[in-house]
PDB file of N, CA and C in Angstrom:
ATOM      1  N   MET A 130      51.190 -33.234  27.969  1.00  0.00           N
ATOM      2  CA  MET A 130      49.688 -32.994  28.748  1.00  0.00           C
ATOM      3  C   MET A 130      48.740 -33.637  28.000  1.00  0.00           C
ATOM      4  N   PHE A 131      48.455 -33.618  27.040  1.00  0.00           N
ATOM      5  CA  PHE A 131      46.882 -34.132  26.163  1.00  0.00           C
ATOM      6  C   PHE A 131      47.701 -34.579  24.592  1.00  0.00           C
ATOM      7  N   GLY A 132      46.644 -35.694  24.879  1.00  0.00           N
ATOM      8  CA  GLY A 132      47.296 -36.428  23.021  1.00  0.00           C
ATOM      9  C   GLY A 132      46.305 -35.884  22.021  1.00  0.00           C
ATOM     10  N   ARG A 133      46.395 -37.068  21.151  1.00  0.00           N
ATOM     11  CA  ARG A 133      45.201 -36.961  19.983  1.00  0.00           C
ATOM     12  C   ARG A 133      44.560 -36.734  19.735  1.00  0.00           C
ATOM     13  N   LYS A 134      43.649 -37.653  20.645  1.00  0.00           N
ATOM     14  CA  LYS A 134      42.214 -37.808  20.971  1.00  0.00           C
ATOM     15  C   LYS A 134      41.892 -36.600  21.256  1.00  0.00           C
ATOM     16  N   ALA A 135      42.188 -36.289  22.630  1.00  0.00           N
ATOM     17  CA  ALA A 135      41.628 -35.089  23.252  1.00  0.00           C
ATOM     18  C   ALA A 135      41.887 -33.655  22.144  1.00  0.00           C
ATOM     19  N   ALA A 136      42.665 -33.237  21.171  1.00  0.00           N
ATOM     20  CA  ALA A 136      42.826 -32.760  19.798  1.00  0.00           C
ATOM     21  C   ALA A 136      42.161 -32.912  19.268  1.00  0.00           C
ATOM     22  N   GLU A 137      41.575 -34.013  18.943  1.00  0.00           N
ATOM     23  CA  GLU A 137      40.450 -34.546  18.367  1.00  0.00           C
ATOM     24  C   GLU A 137      38.757 -33.759  18.892  1.00  0.00           C
ATOM     25  N   LYS A 138      38.702 -34.214  19.916  1.00  0.00           N
ATOM     26  CA  LYS A 138      37.607 -33.795  20.625  1.00  0.00           C
ATOM     27  C   LYS A 138      37.622 -31.934  21.055  1.00  0.00           C
ATOM     28  N   LEU A 139      38.435 -31.351  20.671  1.00  0.00           N
ATOM     29  CA  LEU A 139      38.707 -30.429  21.132  1.00  0.00           C
ATOM     30  C   LEU A 139      38.144 -30.098  19.593  1.00  0.00           C
ATOM     31  N   ASP A 140      39.172 -30.468  17.940  1.00  0.00           N
ATOM     32  CA  ASP A 140      39.284 -29.867  17.172  1.00  0.00           C
ATOM     33  C   ASP A 140      37.283 -29.827  16.523  1.00  0.00           C
ATOM     34  N   ASP A 141      37.037 -30.806  16.708  1.00  0.00           N
ATOM     35  CA  ASP A 141      35.904 -31.436  16.631  1.00  0.00           C
ATOM     36  C   ASP A 141      34.476 -30.487  17.394  1.00  0.00           C
ATOM     37  N   ALA A 142      34.751 -30.180  18.585  1.00  0.00           N
ATOM     38  CA  ALA A 142      33.773 -28.368  19.809  1.00  0.00           C
ATOM     39  C   ALA A 142      33.708 -27.528  18.759  1.00  0.00           C
ATOM     40  N   ALA A 143      35.077 -27.512  18.116  1.00  0.00           N
ATOM     41  CA  ALA A 143      35.187 -25.923  18.094  1.00  0.00           C
ATOM     42  C   ALA A 143      34.333 -26.041  16.861  1.00  0.00           C
ATOM     43  N   ALA A 144      34.879 -27.296  15.637  1.00  0.00           N
ATOM     44  CA  ALA A 144      34.095 -26.891  14.253  1.00  0.00           C
ATOM     45  C   ALA A 144      32.424 -27.164  14.387  1.00  0.00           C
ATOM     46  N   THR A 145      32.319 -27.787  15.486  1.00  0.00           N
ATOM     47  CA  THR A 145      31.029 -27.541  15.972  1.00  0.00           C
ATOM     48  C   THR A 145      30.015 -26.639  16.414  1.00  0.00           C
ATOM     49  N   LEU A 146      30.701 -25.688  17.484  1.00  0.00           N
ATOM     50  CA  LEU A 146      30.566 -24.270  17.980  1.00  0.00           C
ATOM     51  C   LEU A 146      30.569 -23.724  16.528  1.00  0.00           C
ATOM     52  N   HIS A 147      31.339 -23.201  15.378  1.00  0.00           N
ATOM     53  CA  HIS A 147      31.913 -22.764  14.136  1.00  0.00           C
ATOM     54  C   HIS A 147      30.265 -22.912  13.642  1.00  0.00           C
ATOM     55  N   ARG A 148      29.977 -24.396  13.193  1.00  0.00           N
ATOM     56  CA  ARG A 148      28.247 -24.684  12.014  1.00  0.00           C
ATOM     57  C   ARG A 148      27.827 -24.334  13.005  1.00  0.00           C
ATOM     58  N   ARG A 149      27.279 -24.146  14.058  1.00  0.00           N
ATOM     59  CA  ARG A 149      25.880 -24.025  14.631  1.00  0.00           C
ATOM     60  C   ARG A 149      25.848 -22.768  14.609  1.00  0.00           C
ATOM     61  N   TYR A 150      26.763 -21.581  15.294  1.00  0.00           N
ATOM     62  CA  TYR A 150      26.722 -20.676  15.732  1.00  0.00           C
ATOM     63  C   TYR A 150      27.156 -19.538  15.138  1.00  0.00           C
ATOM     64  N   GLY A 151      28.470 -19.620  14.253  1.00  0.00           N
ATOM     65  CA  GLY A 151      28.478 -19.048  12.912  1.00  0.00           C
ATOM     66  C   GLY A 151      30.003 -18.345  14.075  1.00  0.00           C
ATOM     67  N   LYS A 152      30.133 -16.563  14.093  1.00  0.00           N
ATOM     68  CA  LYS A 152      30.914 -15.393  14.863  1.00  0.00           C
ATOM     69  C   LYS A 152      30.759 -16.165  15.894  1.00  0.00           C
ATOM     70  N   ALA A 153      29.891 -16.350  16.739  1.00  0.00           N
ATOM     71  CA  ALA A 153      29.225 -15.950  18.087  1.00  0.00           C
ATOM     72  C   ALA A 153      29.995 -17.420  18.608  1.00  0.00           C
ATOM     73  N   GLY A 154      30.305 -18.491  17.572  1.00  0.00           N
ATOM     74  CA  GLY A 154      30.687 -20.231  18.214  1.00  0.00           C
ATOM     75  C   GLY A 154      32.051 -20.026  17.850  1.00  0.00           C
ATOM     76  N   ASP A 155      32.490 -18.981  16.435  1.00  0.00           N
ATOM     77  CA  ASP A 155      34.825 -18.629  16.873  1.00  0.00           C
ATOM     78  C   ASP A 155      34.894 -18.558  17.995  1.00  0.00           C
ATOM     79  N   ALA A 156      34.009 -17.420  18.741  1.00  0.00           N
ATOM     80  CA  ALA A 156      34.115 -16.760  19.613  1.00  0.00           C
ATOM     81  C   ALA A 156      34.865 -17.596  20.817  1.00  0.00           C
ATOM     82  N   VAL A 157      33.539 -17.903  21.105  1.00  0.00           N
ATOM     83  CA  VAL A 157      33.467 -19.127  22.095  1.00  0.00           C
ATOM     84  C   VAL A 157      34.716 -19.905  22.447  1.00  0.00           C
ATOM     85  N   ALA A 158      35.167 -20.545  20.830  1.00  0.00           N
ATOM     86  CA  ALA A 158      35.910 -21.808  20.421  1.00  0.00           C
ATOM     87  C   ALA A 158      37.402 -20.806  21.176  1.00  0.00           C
ATOM     88  N   ASN A 159      37.651 -19.949  20.511  1.00  0.00           N
ATOM     89  CA  ASN A 159      38.886 -19.316  20.999  1.00  0.00           C
ATOM     90  C   ASN A 159      38.684 -18.271  22.009  1.00  0.00           C
ATOM     91  N   ALA A 160      37.844 -18.721  23.045  1.00  0.00           N
ATOM     92  CA  ALA A 160      38.137 -17.970  24.493  1.00  0.00           C
ATOM     93  C   ALA A 160      38.763 -19.364  25.120  1.00  0.00           C
ATOM     94  N   VAL A 161      37.458 -20.349  24.824  1.00  0.00           N
ATOM     95  CA  VAL A 161      37.243 -21.408  26.074  1.00  0.00           C
ATOM     96  C   VAL A 161      38.504 -22.766  25.286  1.00  0.00           C
ATOM     97  N   ILE A 162      38.286 -23.025  24.229  1.00  0.00           N
ATOM     98  CA  ILE A 162      39.233 -24.559  23.411  1.00  0.00           C
ATOM     99  C   ILE A 162      40.691 -23.737  23.041  1.00  0.00           C
ATOM    100  N   THR A 163      40.553 -23.166  22.272  1.00  0.00           N
ATOM    101  CA  THR A 163      42.380 -22.220  22.204  1.00  0.00           C
ATOM    102  C   THR A 163      43.325 -22.402  22.609  1.00  0.00           C
ATOM    103  N   PRO A 164      43.187 -21.842  24.469  1.00  0.00           N
ATOM    104  CA  PRO A 164      44.139 -21.893  24.991  1.00  0.00           C
ATOM    105  C   PRO A 164      44.635 -23.928  25.568  1.00  0.00           C
ATOM    106  N   ALA A 165      43.602 -24.660  25.422  1.00  0.00           N
ATOM    107  CA  ALA A 165      44.041 -26.043  25.629  1.00  0.00           C
ATOM    108  C   ALA A 165      44.021 -26.793  24.686  1.00  0.00           C
ATOM    109  N   ARG A 166      43.765 -25.777  23.637  1.00  0.00           N
ATOM    110  CA  ARG A 166      43.786 -26.824  22.412  1.00  0.00           C
ATOM    111  C   ARG A 166      45.925 -26.032  21.696  1.00  0.00           C
ATOM    112  N   ARG A 167      45.794 -25.292  22.398  1.00  0.00           N
ATOM    113  CA  ARG A 167      47.411 -24.793  22.267  1.00  0.00           C
ATOM    114  C   ARG A 167      48.707 -25.351  22.706  1.00  0.00           C
ATOM    115  N   GLN A 168      48.341 -26.019  23.733  1.00  0.00           N
ATOM    116  CA  GLN A 168      49.176 -27.085  24.761  1.00  0.00           C
ATOM    117  C   GLN A 168      49.621 -28.569  24.013  1.00  0.00           C
ATOM    118  N   ILE A 169      48.730 -28.728  22.916  1.00  0.00           N
ATOM    119  CA  ILE A 169      49.058 -30.186  22.550  1.00  0.00           C
ATOM    120  C   ILE A 169      49.385 -29.587  21.071  1.00  0.00           C
ATOM    121  N   ASP A 170      50.489 -30.229  21.038  1.00  0.00           N
ATOM    122  CA  ASP A 170      51.170 -30.562  19.397  1.00  0.00           C
ATOM    123  C   ASP A 170      51.422 -31.299  18.854  1.00  0.00           C
ATOM    124  N   THR A 171      50.070 -31.168  18.053  1.00  0.00           N
ATOM    125  CA  THR A 171      49.697 -31.828  17.655  1.00  0.00           C
ATOM    126  C   THR A 171      49.104 -30.688  16.345  1.00  0.00           C
ATOM    127  N   ASP A 172      49.059 -30.821  14.969  1.00  0.00           N
ATOM    128  CA  ASP A 172      48.208 -30.067  14.042  1.00  0.00           C
ATOM    129  C   ASP A 172      47.005 -30.613  13.525  1.00  0.00           C
ATOM    130  N   CYS A 173      46.182 -29.794  13.337  1.00  0.00           N
ATOM    131  CA  CYS A 173      45.016 -29.766  13.252  1.00  0.00           C
ATOM    132  C   CYS A 173      44.501 -31.128  12.331  1.00  0.00           C
ATOM    133  N   THR A 174      43.512 -31.884  13.965  1.00  0.00           N
ATOM    134  CA  THR A 174      43.331 -33.176  13.185  1.00  0.00           C
ATOM    135  C   THR A 174      42.063 -33.807  12.288  1.00  0.00           C
ATOM    136  N   ARG A 175      41.082 -32.590  12.017  1.00  0.00           N
ATOM    137  CA  ARG A 175      40.467 -31.686  11.430  1.00  0.00           C
ATOM    138  C   ARG A 175      40.670 -32.220   9.579  1.00  0.00           C
ATOM    139  N   CYS A 176      42.443 -31.571   9.017  1.00  0.00           N
ATOM    140  CA  CYS A 176      42.617 -30.964   8.081  1.00  0.00           C
ATOM    141  C   CYS A 176      42.823 -32.814   7.638  1.00  0.00           C
ATOM    142  N   ALA A 177      43.711 -33.667   8.796  1.00  0.00           N
ATOM    143  CA  ALA A 177      44.270 -35.186   9.097  1.00  0.00           C
ATOM    144  C   ALA A 177      43.394 -35.750   8.291  1.00  0.00           C
ATOM    145  N   ARG A 178      42.078 -35.817   8.709  1.00  0.00           N
ATOM    146  CA  ARG A 178      40.910 -36.231   8.419  1.00  0.00           C
ATOM    147  C   ARG A 178      39.856 -35.858   6.783  1.00  0.00           C
ATOM    148  N   GLY A 179      40.472 -35.046   6.690  1.00  0.00           N
ATOM    149  CA  GLY A 179      39.567 -34.405   5.701  1.00  0.00           C
ATOM    150  C   GLY A 179      38.626 -33.635   5.602  1.00  0.00           C
ATOM    151  N   LYS A 180      38.679 -33.454   7.417  1.00  0.00           N
ATOM    152  CA  LYS A 180      36.925 -32.738   7.566  1.00  0.00           C
ATOM    153  C   LYS A 180      37.152 -31.410   7.957  1.00  0.00           C
ATOM    154  N   CYS A 181      38.154 -30.416   7.644  1.00  0.00           N
ATOM    155  CA  CYS A 181      38.357 -29.134   7.921  1.00  0.00           C
ATOM    156  C   CYS A 181      38.487 -28.467   6.835  1.00  0.00           C
ATOM    157  N   LYS A 182      37.284 -27.223   7.352  1.00  0.00           N
ATOM    158  CA  LYS A 182      37.303 -25.968   6.059  1.00  0.00           C
ATOM    159  C   LYS A 182      37.628 -24.623   6.346  1.00  0.00           C
ATOM    160  N   LYS A 183      38.566 -24.990   7.127  1.00  0.00           N
ATOM    161  CA  LYS A 183      38.836 -23.697   7.850  1.00  0.00           C
ATOM    162  C   LYS A 183      40.268 -23.741   7.275  1.00  0.00           C
ATOM    163  N   HIS A 184      41.771 -24.769   7.014  1.00  0.00           N
ATOM    164  CA  HIS A 184      42.329 -24.475   6.957  1.00  0.00           C
ATOM    165  C   HIS A 184      42.736 -24.648   4.988  1.00  0.00           C
TER     166      HIS A 184
END
């Protein structure tokens, strides 16, 4: 359904929410972004680019 570029955008949006709003941003990301992100069969794109601080 979605591709690698969509996964990158969703991962970046979740990271931005976390960075700007902390736990509140994580809650929003988990409620809004995670369901769409689960449909993509790609690992964390931020890990692949060396920018992930969660994994």
